[in-house]
């Protein structure tokens, strides 16, 4: 078993750290927020006082932080905790961040003789809790092999999509498709209802026809259609609108750097941004509220 430091014990990071403990790894968790540390401790994660303490002597350091600026602040500065890692250790950054910051982290790791993989995930809080996350990984074969003890405890699927930064590119593309699907579903349900078609009848058709998609079964925007949906629970967040808005912003930035015009992607981003500006704490499927207002 490995010694694993874990920085970022929020809604995603906490269950991931719990799964590492359950797998038998020696885990040291840290979060800047006291409430997050307390919740992780109650869930069985050994908690330490700083990111340095989490990294000290660790074979693997996993980070799950909100934004690129946080990754840069915690890991890329002169006093980076990466200097505390065991020689030849690996950093698994599962934050969803911009590509330039991911490349900067790889560069810092190379300078310090530390392996780095950018390893954003898909699967949400439920996947983090069940240990069934999908990892999209950018980095070397050697770095991925070294990170396997952690990845095997956290996810069901690991895709090595390319070199440094490639994981973040894959995540941005994935989130753009998810965001566009959510908005299209919301528009479809609003349009159908206004034209006299019941939500249940539309769901039955979509779920068995060419309009079927992952978002329909996991983030259907109306209650009473999918058991356990956020819509059935007042849109309590399974994946908060504010987080999807952040991801769509990352996708837009990546597309701009590549000279790609996003017609559908930017349209979805505008709708999600509107929801995030007023109800960012709600689940992303609450975009139907925005569609209903504009209808």
PDB file of C-alpha atoms in Angstrom:
ATOM      1  CA  UNK A   1       0.000   0.000   0.000  1.00  0.00           C
ATOM      2  CA  UNK A   2       1.068   3.598  -0.627  1.00  0.00           C
ATOM      3  CA  UNK A   3       1.305   6.733   1.476  1.00  0.00           C
ATOM      4  CA  UNK A   4      -1.140   9.161  -0.128  1.00  0.00           C
ATOM      5  CA  UNK A   5      -1.473  12.860   0.602  1.00  0.00           C
ATOM      6  CA  UNK A   6      -4.811  14.387  -0.326  1.00  0.00           C
ATOM      7  CA  UNK A   7      -5.388  18.135  -0.661  1.00  0.00           C
ATOM      8  CA  UNK A   8      -8.962  19.312  -1.202  1.00  0.00           C
ATOM      9  CA  UNK A   9     -11.591  17.553   0.923  1.00  0.00           C
ATOM     10  CA  UNK A  10     -14.762  19.077  -0.507  1.00  0.00           C
ATOM     11  CA  UNK A  11     -17.801  17.303  -1.941  1.00  0.00           C
ATOM     12  CA  UNK A  12     -15.660  15.381  -4.432  1.00  0.00           C
ATOM     13  CA  UNK A  13     -12.388  15.092  -2.565  1.00  0.00           C
ATOM     14  CA  UNK A  14     -13.800  13.807   0.713  1.00  0.00           C
ATOM     15  CA  UNK A  15     -15.384  10.593  -0.665  1.00  0.00           C
ATOM     16  CA  UNK A  16     -12.313  10.032  -2.823  1.00  0.00           C
ATOM     17  CA  UNK A  17     -10.086  10.225   0.255  1.00  0.00           C
ATOM     18  CA  UNK A  18     -12.451   7.875   2.098  1.00  0.00           C
ATOM     19  CA  UNK A  19     -12.088   5.307  -0.687  1.00  0.00           C
ATOM     20  CA  UNK A  20      -8.307   5.521  -0.463  1.00  0.00           C
ATOM     21  CA  UNK A  21      -8.548   4.780   3.270  1.00  0.00           C
ATOM     22  CA  UNK A  22     -10.886   1.854   2.588  1.00  0.00           C
ATOM     23  CA  UNK A  23      -8.385   0.480   0.061  1.00  0.00           C
ATOM     24  CA  UNK A  24      -5.765   0.301   2.812  1.00  0.00           C
ATOM     25  CA  UNK A  25      -3.580   3.260   1.889  1.00  0.00           C
ATOM     26  CA  UNK A  26      -2.044   5.486   4.549  1.00  0.00           C
ATOM     27  CA  UNK A  27      -3.878   8.751   3.846  1.00  0.00           C
ATOM     28  CA  UNK A  28      -3.150  12.255   5.080  1.00  0.00           C
ATOM     29  CA  UNK A  29      -5.874  14.719   4.149  1.00  0.00           C
ATOM     30  CA  UNK A  30      -5.902  18.502   4.209  1.00  0.00           C
ATOM     31  CA  UNK A  31      -8.295  21.263   3.262  1.00  0.00           C
ATOM     32  CA  UNK A  32      -8.033  24.979   3.935  1.00  0.00           C
ATOM     33  CA  UNK A  33     -11.626  24.970   5.230  1.00  0.00           C
ATOM     34  CA  UNK A  34     -12.039  23.790   8.810  1.00  0.00           C
ATOM     35  CA  UNK A  35     -15.544  22.466   8.123  1.00  0.00           C
ATOM     36  CA  UNK A  36     -14.213  20.284   5.288  1.00  0.00           C
ATOM     37  CA  UNK A  37     -11.461  18.935   7.529  1.00  0.00           C
ATOM     38  CA  UNK A  38     -13.973  18.102  10.252  1.00  0.00           C
ATOM     39  CA  UNK A  39     -16.324  16.327   7.852  1.00  0.00           C
ATOM     40  CA  UNK A  40     -13.458  14.298   6.402  1.00  0.00           C
ATOM     41  CA  UNK A  41     -12.273  13.368   9.888  1.00  0.00           C
ATOM     42  CA  UNK A  42     -15.777  12.183  10.828  1.00  0.00           C
ATOM     43  CA  UNK A  43     -15.820  10.112   7.623  1.00  0.00           C
ATOM     44  CA  UNK A  44     -12.629   8.320   8.667  1.00  0.00           C
ATOM     45  CA  UNK A  45      -9.942  10.307   6.834  1.00  0.00           C
ATOM     46  CA  UNK A  46      -6.832  11.117   8.907  1.00  0.00           C
ATOM     47  CA  UNK A  47      -6.485  14.899   8.705  1.00  0.00           C
ATOM     48  CA  UNK A  48      -3.286  16.932   9.000  1.00  0.00           C
ATOM     49  CA  UNK A  49      -2.618  20.616   9.605  1.00  0.00           C
ATOM     50  CA  UNK A  50      -1.235  21.733   6.230  1.00  0.00           C
ATOM     51  CA  UNK A  51      -0.658  20.803   2.597  1.00  0.00           C
ATOM     52  CA  UNK A  52       3.017  20.380   3.501  1.00  0.00           C
ATOM     53  CA  UNK A  53       2.079  17.794   6.135  1.00  0.00           C
ATOM     54  CA  UNK A  54      -0.109  15.974   3.608  1.00  0.00           C
ATOM     55  CA  UNK A  55       2.755  15.797   1.103  1.00  0.00           C
ATOM     56  CA  UNK A  56       5.614  15.014   3.499  1.00  0.00           C
ATOM     57  CA  UNK A  57       7.114  11.685   2.458  1.00  0.00           C
ATOM     58  CA  UNK A  58       4.060  10.713   0.400  1.00  0.00           C
ATOM     59  CA  UNK A  59       4.392   8.404  -2.597  1.00  0.00           C
ATOM     60  CA  UNK A  60       1.305   9.942  -4.219  1.00  0.00           C
ATOM     61  CA  UNK A  61      -0.238  13.379  -3.759  1.00  0.00           C
ATOM     62  CA  UNK A  62      -3.829  13.736  -4.989  1.00  0.00           C
ATOM     63  CA  UNK A  63      -5.308  17.204  -5.376  1.00  0.00           C
ATOM     64  CA  UNK A  64      -8.958  18.096  -5.952  1.00  0.00           C
ATOM     65  CA  UNK A  65      -9.189  21.885  -5.944  1.00  0.00           C
ATOM     66  CA  UNK A  66     -11.847  24.263  -7.312  1.00  0.00           C
ATOM     67  CA  UNK A  67      -9.895  26.344  -9.835  1.00  0.00           C
ATOM     68  CA  UNK A  68      -6.581  26.696 -11.617  1.00  0.00           C
ATOM     69  CA  UNK A  69      -5.666  29.637  -9.393  1.00  0.00           C
ATOM     70  CA  UNK A  70      -5.941  27.379  -6.351  1.00  0.00           C
ATOM     71  CA  UNK A  71      -3.737  24.711  -7.937  1.00  0.00           C
ATOM     72  CA  UNK A  72      -1.199  27.379  -8.820  1.00  0.00           C
ATOM     73  CA  UNK A  73      -1.316  28.890  -5.329  1.00  0.00           C
ATOM     74  CA  UNK A  74      -0.981  25.570  -3.518  1.00  0.00           C
ATOM     75  CA  UNK A  75       1.400  23.648  -5.783  1.00  0.00           C
ATOM     76  CA  UNK A  76       3.293  25.978  -8.113  1.00  0.00           C
ATOM     77  CA  UNK A  77       4.789  28.545  -5.748  1.00  0.00           C
ATOM     78  CA  UNK A  78       8.316  28.711  -4.391  1.00  0.00           C
ATOM     79  CA  UNK A  79       7.239  27.026  -1.133  1.00  0.00           C
ATOM     80  CA  UNK A  80       5.347  24.251  -2.916  1.00  0.00           C
ATOM     81  CA  UNK A  81       4.566  21.133  -0.841  1.00  0.00           C
ATOM     82  CA  UNK A  82       5.853  19.110  -3.793  1.00  0.00           C
ATOM     83  CA  UNK A  83       9.296  19.582  -2.234  1.00  0.00           C
ATOM     84  CA  UNK A  84       8.104  17.482   0.705  1.00  0.00           C
ATOM     85  CA  UNK A  85       7.193  14.456  -1.404  1.00  0.00           C
ATOM     86  CA  UNK A  86       9.219  11.266  -1.446  1.00  0.00           C
ATOM     87  CA  UNK A  87      11.816  11.116  -4.244  1.00  0.00           C
ATOM     88  CA  UNK A  88      10.208  10.093  -7.522  1.00  0.00           C
ATOM     89  CA  UNK A  89       6.677  10.552  -6.167  1.00  0.00           C
ATOM     90  CA  UNK A  90       3.699  11.323  -8.394  1.00  0.00           C
ATOM     91  CA  UNK A  91       1.123  14.130  -8.251  1.00  0.00           C
ATOM     92  CA  UNK A  92      -2.387  13.255  -9.427  1.00  0.00           C
ATOM     93  CA  UNK A  93      -4.202  16.541  -9.994  1.00  0.00           C
ATOM     94  CA  UNK A  94      -7.883  15.736 -10.392  1.00  0.00           C
ATOM     95  CA  UNK A  95      -8.992  19.376 -10.395  1.00  0.00           C
ATOM     96  CA  UNK A  96     -10.777  20.653 -13.507  1.00  0.00           C
ATOM     97  CA  UNK A  97      -8.573  23.576 -14.524  1.00  0.00           C
ATOM     98  CA  UNK A  98      -7.198  25.500 -17.489  1.00  0.00           C
ATOM     99  CA  UNK A  99      -4.588  23.896 -19.705  1.00  0.00           C
ATOM    100  CA  UNK A 100      -1.835  26.523 -19.069  1.00  0.00           C
ATOM    101  CA  UNK A 101      -1.988  25.872 -15.308  1.00  0.00           C
ATOM    102  CA  UNK A 102      -1.871  22.118 -15.894  1.00  0.00           C
ATOM    103  CA  UNK A 103       1.235  22.566 -18.042  1.00  0.00           C
ATOM    104  CA  UNK A 104       2.784  24.804 -15.379  1.00  0.00           C
ATOM    105  CA  UNK A 105       2.267  22.080 -12.779  1.00  0.00           C
ATOM    106  CA  UNK A 106       3.921  19.527 -15.068  1.00  0.00           C
ATOM    107  CA  UNK A 107       6.849  21.918 -15.484  1.00  0.00           C
ATOM    108  CA  UNK A 108       7.229  22.393 -11.721  1.00  0.00           C
ATOM    109  CA  UNK A 109       7.162  18.649 -11.232  1.00  0.00           C
ATOM    110  CA  UNK A 110       9.797  18.080 -13.887  1.00  0.00           C
ATOM    111  CA  UNK A 111      12.031  20.686 -12.283  1.00  0.00           C
ATOM    112  CA  UNK A 112      11.716  18.945  -8.911  1.00  0.00           C
ATOM    113  CA  UNK A 113      12.044  15.399 -10.246  1.00  0.00           C
ATOM    114  CA  UNK A 114       8.381  14.666  -9.466  1.00  0.00           C
ATOM    115  CA  UNK A 115       5.999  12.864 -11.827  1.00  0.00           C
ATOM    116  CA  UNK A 116       2.733  14.690 -12.581  1.00  0.00           C
ATOM    117  CA  UNK A 117      -0.488  13.642 -14.259  1.00  0.00           C
ATOM    118  CA  UNK A 118      -3.424  15.906 -14.972  1.00  0.00           C
ATOM    119  CA  UNK A 119      -6.313  13.608 -14.131  1.00  0.00           C
ATOM    120  CA  UNK A 120      -9.704  15.344 -14.121  1.00  0.00           C
ATOM    121  CA  UNK A 121     -12.707  13.112 -13.543  1.00  0.00           C
ATOM    122  CA  UNK A 122     -16.264  12.502 -14.648  1.00  0.00           C
ATOM    123  CA  UNK A 123     -18.914  10.841 -12.530  1.00  0.00           C
ATOM    124  CA  UNK A 124     -19.840  13.465  -9.964  1.00  0.00           C
ATOM    125  CA  UNK A 125     -20.263  12.997  -6.236  1.00  0.00           C
ATOM    126  CA  UNK A 126     -22.039   9.668  -6.693  1.00  0.00           C
ATOM    127  CA  UNK A 127     -19.110   8.329  -8.718  1.00  0.00           C
ATOM    128  CA  UNK A 128     -16.629   9.659  -6.185  1.00  0.00           C
ATOM    129  CA  UNK A 129     -18.520   7.922  -3.376  1.00  0.00           C
ATOM    130  CA  UNK A 130     -18.861   4.625  -5.261  1.00  0.00           C
ATOM    131  CA  UNK A 131     -15.276   4.629  -6.523  1.00  0.00           C
ATOM    132  CA  UNK A 132     -16.482   4.491 -10.122  1.00  0.00           C
ATOM    133  CA  UNK A 133     -15.056   7.738 -11.487  1.00  0.00           C
ATOM    134  CA  UNK A 134     -13.769   8.021 -15.042  1.00  0.00           C
ATOM    135  CA  UNK A 135     -10.282   9.522 -15.246  1.00  0.00           C
ATOM    136  CA  UNK A 136      -9.039  11.449 -18.289  1.00  0.00           C
ATOM    137  CA  UNK A 137      -5.279  11.517 -17.903  1.00  0.00           C
ATOM    138  CA  UNK A 138      -2.499  13.519 -19.460  1.00  0.00           C
ATOM    139  CA  UNK A 139       1.074  12.535 -18.689  1.00  0.00           C
ATOM    140  CA  UNK A 140       3.742   9.924 -19.272  1.00  0.00           C
ATOM    141  CA  UNK A 141       3.257   6.160 -19.156  1.00  0.00           C
ATOM    142  CA  UNK A 142       5.639   6.007 -16.195  1.00  0.00           C
ATOM    143  CA  UNK A 143       3.700   8.625 -14.230  1.00  0.00           C
ATOM    144  CA  UNK A 144       0.396   6.853 -14.855  1.00  0.00           C
ATOM    145  CA  UNK A 145       1.853   3.496 -13.810  1.00  0.00           C
ATOM    146  CA  UNK A 146       3.054   5.095 -10.580  1.00  0.00           C
ATOM    147  CA  UNK A 147      -0.332   6.636  -9.874  1.00  0.00           C
ATOM    148  CA  UNK A 148      -2.200   3.336 -10.386  1.00  0.00           C
ATOM    149  CA  UNK A 149      -2.468   2.444  -6.660  1.00  0.00           C
ATOM    150  CA  UNK A 150      -4.585   5.557  -6.161  1.00  0.00           C
ATOM    151  CA  UNK A 151      -6.451   5.423  -9.463  1.00  0.00           C
ATOM    152  CA  UNK A 152      -7.547   1.828  -8.909  1.00  0.00           C
ATOM    153  CA  UNK A 153      -9.127   2.790  -5.575  1.00  0.00           C
ATOM    154  CA  UNK A 154     -10.919   5.817  -6.995  1.00  0.00           C
ATOM    155  CA  UNK A 155     -12.185   4.960 -10.447  1.00  0.00           C
ATOM    156  CA  UNK A 156     -13.625   2.319 -12.732  1.00  0.00           C
ATOM    157  CA  UNK A 157     -12.161   3.652 -15.978  1.00  0.00           C
ATOM    158  CA  UNK A 158      -8.807   5.257 -16.745  1.00  0.00           C
ATOM    159  CA  UNK A 159      -8.207   6.789 -20.166  1.00  0.00           C
ATOM    160  CA  UNK A 160      -4.664   7.867 -21.014  1.00  0.00           C
ATOM    161  CA  UNK A 161      -5.558  10.524 -23.568  1.00  0.00           C
ATOM    162  CA  UNK A 162      -2.126  12.028 -24.241  1.00  0.00           C
ATOM    163  CA  UNK A 163       0.759  14.014 -22.831  1.00  0.00           C
ATOM    164  CA  UNK A 164       0.776  16.883 -20.319  1.00  0.00           C
ATOM    165  CA  UNK A 165      -2.449  18.905 -20.437  1.00  0.00           C
ATOM    166  CA  UNK A 166      -4.364  16.390 -22.553  1.00  0.00           C
ATOM    167  CA  UNK A 167      -6.533  15.306 -19.626  1.00  0.00           C
ATOM    168  CA  UNK A 168      -7.793  18.853 -19.159  1.00  0.00           C
ATOM    169  CA  UNK A 169      -8.533  19.158 -22.883  1.00  0.00           C
ATOM    170  CA  UNK A 170     -10.611  15.955 -22.760  1.00  0.00           C
ATOM    171  CA  UNK A 171     -12.484  17.175 -19.671  1.00  0.00           C
ATOM    172  CA  UNK A 172     -13.281  20.532 -21.281  1.00  0.00           C
ATOM    173  CA  UNK A 173     -14.677  18.773 -24.358  1.00  0.00           C
ATOM    174  CA  UNK A 174     -16.720  16.393 -22.213  1.00  0.00           C
ATOM    175  CA  UNK A 175     -18.224  19.190 -20.126  1.00  0.00           C
ATOM    176  CA  UNK A 176     -19.119  21.175 -23.223  1.00  0.00           C
ATOM    177  CA  UNK A 177     -21.092  18.201 -24.554  1.00  0.00           C
ATOM    178  CA  UNK A 178     -22.786  17.669 -21.172  1.00  0.00           C
ATOM    179  CA  UNK A 179     -23.709  21.346 -20.894  1.00  0.00           C
ATOM    180  CA  UNK A 180     -25.129  21.443 -24.402  1.00  0.00           C
ATOM    181  CA  UNK A 181     -27.118  18.256 -23.716  1.00  0.00           C
ATOM    182  CA  UNK A 182     -28.596  19.682 -20.503  1.00  0.00           C
ATOM    183  CA  UNK A 183     -29.724  22.874 -22.203  1.00  0.00           C
ATOM    184  CA  UNK A 184     -31.141  20.991 -25.206  1.00  0.00           C
ATOM    185  CA  UNK A 185     -33.096  18.689 -22.877  1.00  0.00           C
ATOM    186  CA  UNK A 186     -34.508  21.645 -20.951  1.00  0.00           C
ATOM    187  CA  UNK A 187     -35.597  23.309 -24.184  1.00  0.00           C
ATOM    188  CA  UNK A 188     -37.186  20.077 -25.403  1.00  0.00           C
ATOM    189  CA  UNK A 189     -39.219  19.533 -22.220  1.00  0.00           C
ATOM    190  CA  UNK A 190     -40.422  23.148 -22.143  1.00  0.00           C
ATOM    191  CA  UNK A 191     -41.347  23.087 -25.830  1.00  0.00           C
ATOM    192  CA  UNK A 192     -43.145  19.742 -25.513  1.00  0.00           C
ATOM    193  CA  UNK A 193     -45.176  20.821 -22.502  1.00  0.00           C
ATOM    194  CA  UNK A 194     -46.252  24.081 -24.126  1.00  0.00           C
ATOM    195  CA  UNK A 195     -47.423  22.102 -27.155  1.00  0.00           C
ATOM    196  CA  UNK A 196     -49.457  19.669 -25.063  1.00  0.00           C
ATOM    197  CA  UNK A 197     -47.077  16.712 -24.718  1.00  0.00           C
ATOM    198  CA  UNK A 198     -46.581  15.405 -21.195  1.00  0.00           C
ATOM    199  CA  UNK A 199     -43.065  15.190 -19.734  1.00  0.00           C
ATOM    200  CA  UNK A 200     -43.526  11.447 -19.130  1.00  0.00           C
ATOM    201  CA  UNK A 201     -44.451  10.782 -22.738  1.00  0.00           C
ATOM    202  CA  UNK A 202     -41.504  12.796 -24.008  1.00  0.00           C
ATOM    203  CA  UNK A 203     -39.149  11.001 -21.618  1.00  0.00           C
ATOM    204  CA  UNK A 204     -40.411   7.611 -22.807  1.00  0.00           C
ATOM    205  CA  UNK A 205     -39.793   8.578 -26.427  1.00  0.00           C
ATOM    206  CA  UNK A 206     -36.381  10.188 -25.891  1.00  0.00           C
ATOM    207  CA  UNK A 207     -35.083   7.369 -23.708  1.00  0.00           C
ATOM    208  CA  UNK A 208     -35.761   4.783 -26.425  1.00  0.00           C
ATOM    209  CA  UNK A 209     -34.987   6.878 -29.499  1.00  0.00           C
ATOM    210  CA  UNK A 210     -32.112   8.695 -31.130  1.00  0.00           C
ATOM    211  CA  UNK A 211     -32.519  11.603 -28.685  1.00  0.00           C
ATOM    212  CA  UNK A 212     -31.381   9.409 -25.802  1.00  0.00           C
ATOM    213  CA  UNK A 213     -28.307  10.660 -23.901  1.00  0.00           C
ATOM    214  CA  UNK A 214     -26.456  10.341 -20.613  1.00  0.00           C
ATOM    215  CA  UNK A 215     -27.835  13.661 -19.348  1.00  0.00           C
ATOM    216  CA  UNK A 216     -31.415  12.442 -19.760  1.00  0.00           C
ATOM    217  CA  UNK A 217     -30.902   9.524 -17.372  1.00  0.00           C
ATOM    218  CA  UNK A 218     -28.708  11.352 -14.859  1.00  0.00           C
ATOM    219  CA  UNK A 219     -29.802  15.009 -14.993  1.00  0.00           C
ATOM    220  CA  UNK A 220     -33.347  14.957 -16.340  1.00  0.00           C
ATOM    221  CA  UNK A 221     -34.671  18.461 -15.667  1.00  0.00           C
ATOM    222  CA  UNK A 222     -38.181  17.639 -14.365  1.00  0.00           C
ATOM    223  CA  UNK A 223     -39.294  15.650 -11.295  1.00  0.00           C
ATOM    224  CA  UNK A 224     -41.051  12.305 -11.388  1.00  0.00           C
ATOM    225  CA  UNK A 225     -39.122  10.890 -14.327  1.00  0.00           C
ATOM    226  CA  UNK A 226     -35.852   9.455 -12.985  1.00  0.00           C
ATOM    227  CA  UNK A 227     -35.556   8.077  -9.464  1.00  0.00           C
ATOM    228  CA  UNK A 228     -33.086  10.046  -7.363  1.00  0.00           C
ATOM    229  CA  UNK A 229     -32.803  12.976  -9.753  1.00  0.00           C
ATOM    230  CA  UNK A 230     -31.904  16.413  -8.446  1.00  0.00           C
ATOM    231  CA  UNK A 231     -35.242  17.624  -9.829  1.00  0.00           C
ATOM    232  CA  UNK A 232     -36.962  15.254  -7.383  1.00  0.00           C
ATOM    233  CA  UNK A 233     -35.113  16.959  -4.520  1.00  0.00           C
ATOM    234  CA  UNK A 234     -35.711  20.632  -5.231  1.00  0.00           C
ATOM    235  CA  UNK A 235     -32.640  20.718  -7.499  1.00  0.00           C
ATOM    236  CA  UNK A 236     -30.296  20.093  -4.574  1.00  0.00           C
ATOM    237  CA  UNK A 237     -26.955  19.882  -6.350  1.00  0.00           C
ATOM    238  CA  UNK A 238     -25.544  16.659  -7.679  1.00  0.00           C
ATOM    239  CA  UNK A 239     -23.396  18.869  -9.911  1.00  0.00           C
ATOM    240  CA  UNK A 240     -23.867  22.533  -9.093  1.00  0.00           C
ATOM    241  CA  UNK A 241     -24.618  25.052 -11.837  1.00  0.00           C
ATOM    242  CA  UNK A 242     -21.700  27.205 -10.688  1.00  0.00           C
ATOM    243  CA  UNK A 243     -19.300  24.319 -11.325  1.00  0.00           C
ATOM    244  CA  UNK A 244     -20.688  23.614 -14.781  1.00  0.00           C
ATOM    245  CA  UNK A 245     -20.455  27.337 -15.586  1.00  0.00           C
ATOM    246  CA  UNK A 246     -16.779  27.216 -14.603  1.00  0.00           C
ATOM    247  CA  UNK A 247     -16.182  24.176 -16.804  1.00  0.00           C
ATOM    248  CA  UNK A 248     -17.925  25.743 -19.805  1.00  0.00           C
ATOM    249  CA  UNK A 249     -15.756  28.815 -19.344  1.00  0.00           C
ATOM    250  CA  UNK A 250     -12.679  26.570 -19.477  1.00  0.00           C
ATOM    251  CA  UNK A 251     -14.015  24.942 -22.650  1.00  0.00           C
ATOM    252  CA  UNK A 252     -14.587  28.356 -24.242  1.00  0.00           C
ATOM    253  CA  UNK A 253     -11.041  29.445 -23.371  1.00  0.00           C
ATOM    254  CA  UNK A 254      -9.589  26.230 -24.796  1.00  0.00           C
ATOM    255  CA  UNK A 255     -11.621  26.619 -27.998  1.00  0.00           C
ATOM    256  CA  UNK A 256     -10.489  30.216 -28.411  1.00  0.00           C
ATOM    257  CA  UNK A 257      -6.844  29.178 -28.044  1.00  0.00           C
ATOM    258  CA  UNK A 258      -7.402  26.602 -30.805  1.00  0.00           C
ATOM    259  CA  UNK A 259      -9.243  29.034 -33.077  1.00  0.00           C
ATOM    260  CA  UNK A 260     -12.475  27.031 -32.903  1.00  0.00           C
ATOM    261  CA  UNK A 261     -15.815  28.860 -32.907  1.00  0.00           C
ATOM    262  CA  UNK A 262     -18.301  27.309 -30.497  1.00  0.00           C
ATOM    263  CA  UNK A 263     -21.839  27.928 -31.704  1.00  0.00           C
ATOM    264  CA  UNK A 264     -23.730  25.357 -29.621  1.00  0.00           C
ATOM    265  CA  UNK A 265     -21.188  25.405 -26.792  1.00  0.00           C
ATOM    266  CA  UNK A 266     -21.349  29.176 -26.332  1.00  0.00           C
ATOM    267  CA  UNK A 267     -25.147  29.107 -26.465  1.00  0.00           C
ATOM    268  CA  UNK A 268     -25.227  26.533 -23.678  1.00  0.00           C
ATOM    269  CA  UNK A 269     -22.694  28.550 -21.729  1.00  0.00           C
ATOM    270  CA  UNK A 270     -24.891  31.664 -21.806  1.00  0.00           C
ATOM    271  CA  UNK A 271     -27.856  29.747 -20.365  1.00  0.00           C
ATOM    272  CA  UNK A 272     -25.778  28.059 -17.649  1.00  0.00           C
ATOM    273  CA  UNK A 273     -24.089  31.365 -16.780  1.00  0.00           C
ATOM    274  CA  UNK A 274     -27.510  32.949 -16.306  1.00  0.00           C
ATOM    275  CA  UNK A 275     -28.524  30.178 -13.919  1.00  0.00           C
ATOM    276  CA  UNK A 276     -25.198  30.376 -12.081  1.00  0.00           C
ATOM    277  CA  UNK A 277     -25.525  34.134 -11.625  1.00  0.00           C
ATOM    278  CA  UNK A 278     -28.796  33.764  -9.702  1.00  0.00           C
ATOM    279  CA  UNK A 279     -28.931  30.169  -8.455  1.00  0.00           C
ATOM    280  CA  UNK A 280     -25.420  28.792  -8.791  1.00  0.00           C
ATOM    281  CA  UNK A 281     -25.962  26.547  -5.766  1.00  0.00           C
ATOM    282  CA  UNK A 282     -28.698  24.611  -7.577  1.00  0.00           C
ATOM    283  CA  UNK A 283     -28.084  21.527  -9.673  1.00  0.00           C
ATOM    284  CA  UNK A 284     -27.137  22.086 -13.308  1.00  0.00           C
ATOM    285  CA  UNK A 285     -30.401  20.495 -14.435  1.00  0.00           C
ATOM    286  CA  UNK A 286     -32.166  23.574 -13.048  1.00  0.00           C
ATOM    287  CA  UNK A 287     -31.315  25.261 -16.372  1.00  0.00           C
ATOM    288  CA  UNK A 288     -34.942  24.487 -17.185  1.00  0.00           C
ATOM    289  CA  UNK A 289     -35.829  27.410 -14.898  1.00  0.00           C
ATOM    290  CA  UNK A 290     -33.931  29.744 -17.252  1.00  0.00           C
ATOM    291  CA  UNK A 291     -35.614  28.245 -20.326  1.00  0.00           C
ATOM    292  CA  UNK A 292     -39.025  28.627 -18.701  1.00  0.00           C
ATOM    293  CA  UNK A 293     -38.324  32.295 -17.933  1.00  0.00           C
ATOM    294  CA  UNK A 294     -37.298  33.052 -21.488  1.00  0.00           C
ATOM    295  CA  UNK A 295     -40.213  31.066 -22.944  1.00  0.00           C
TER     296      UNK A 295
END
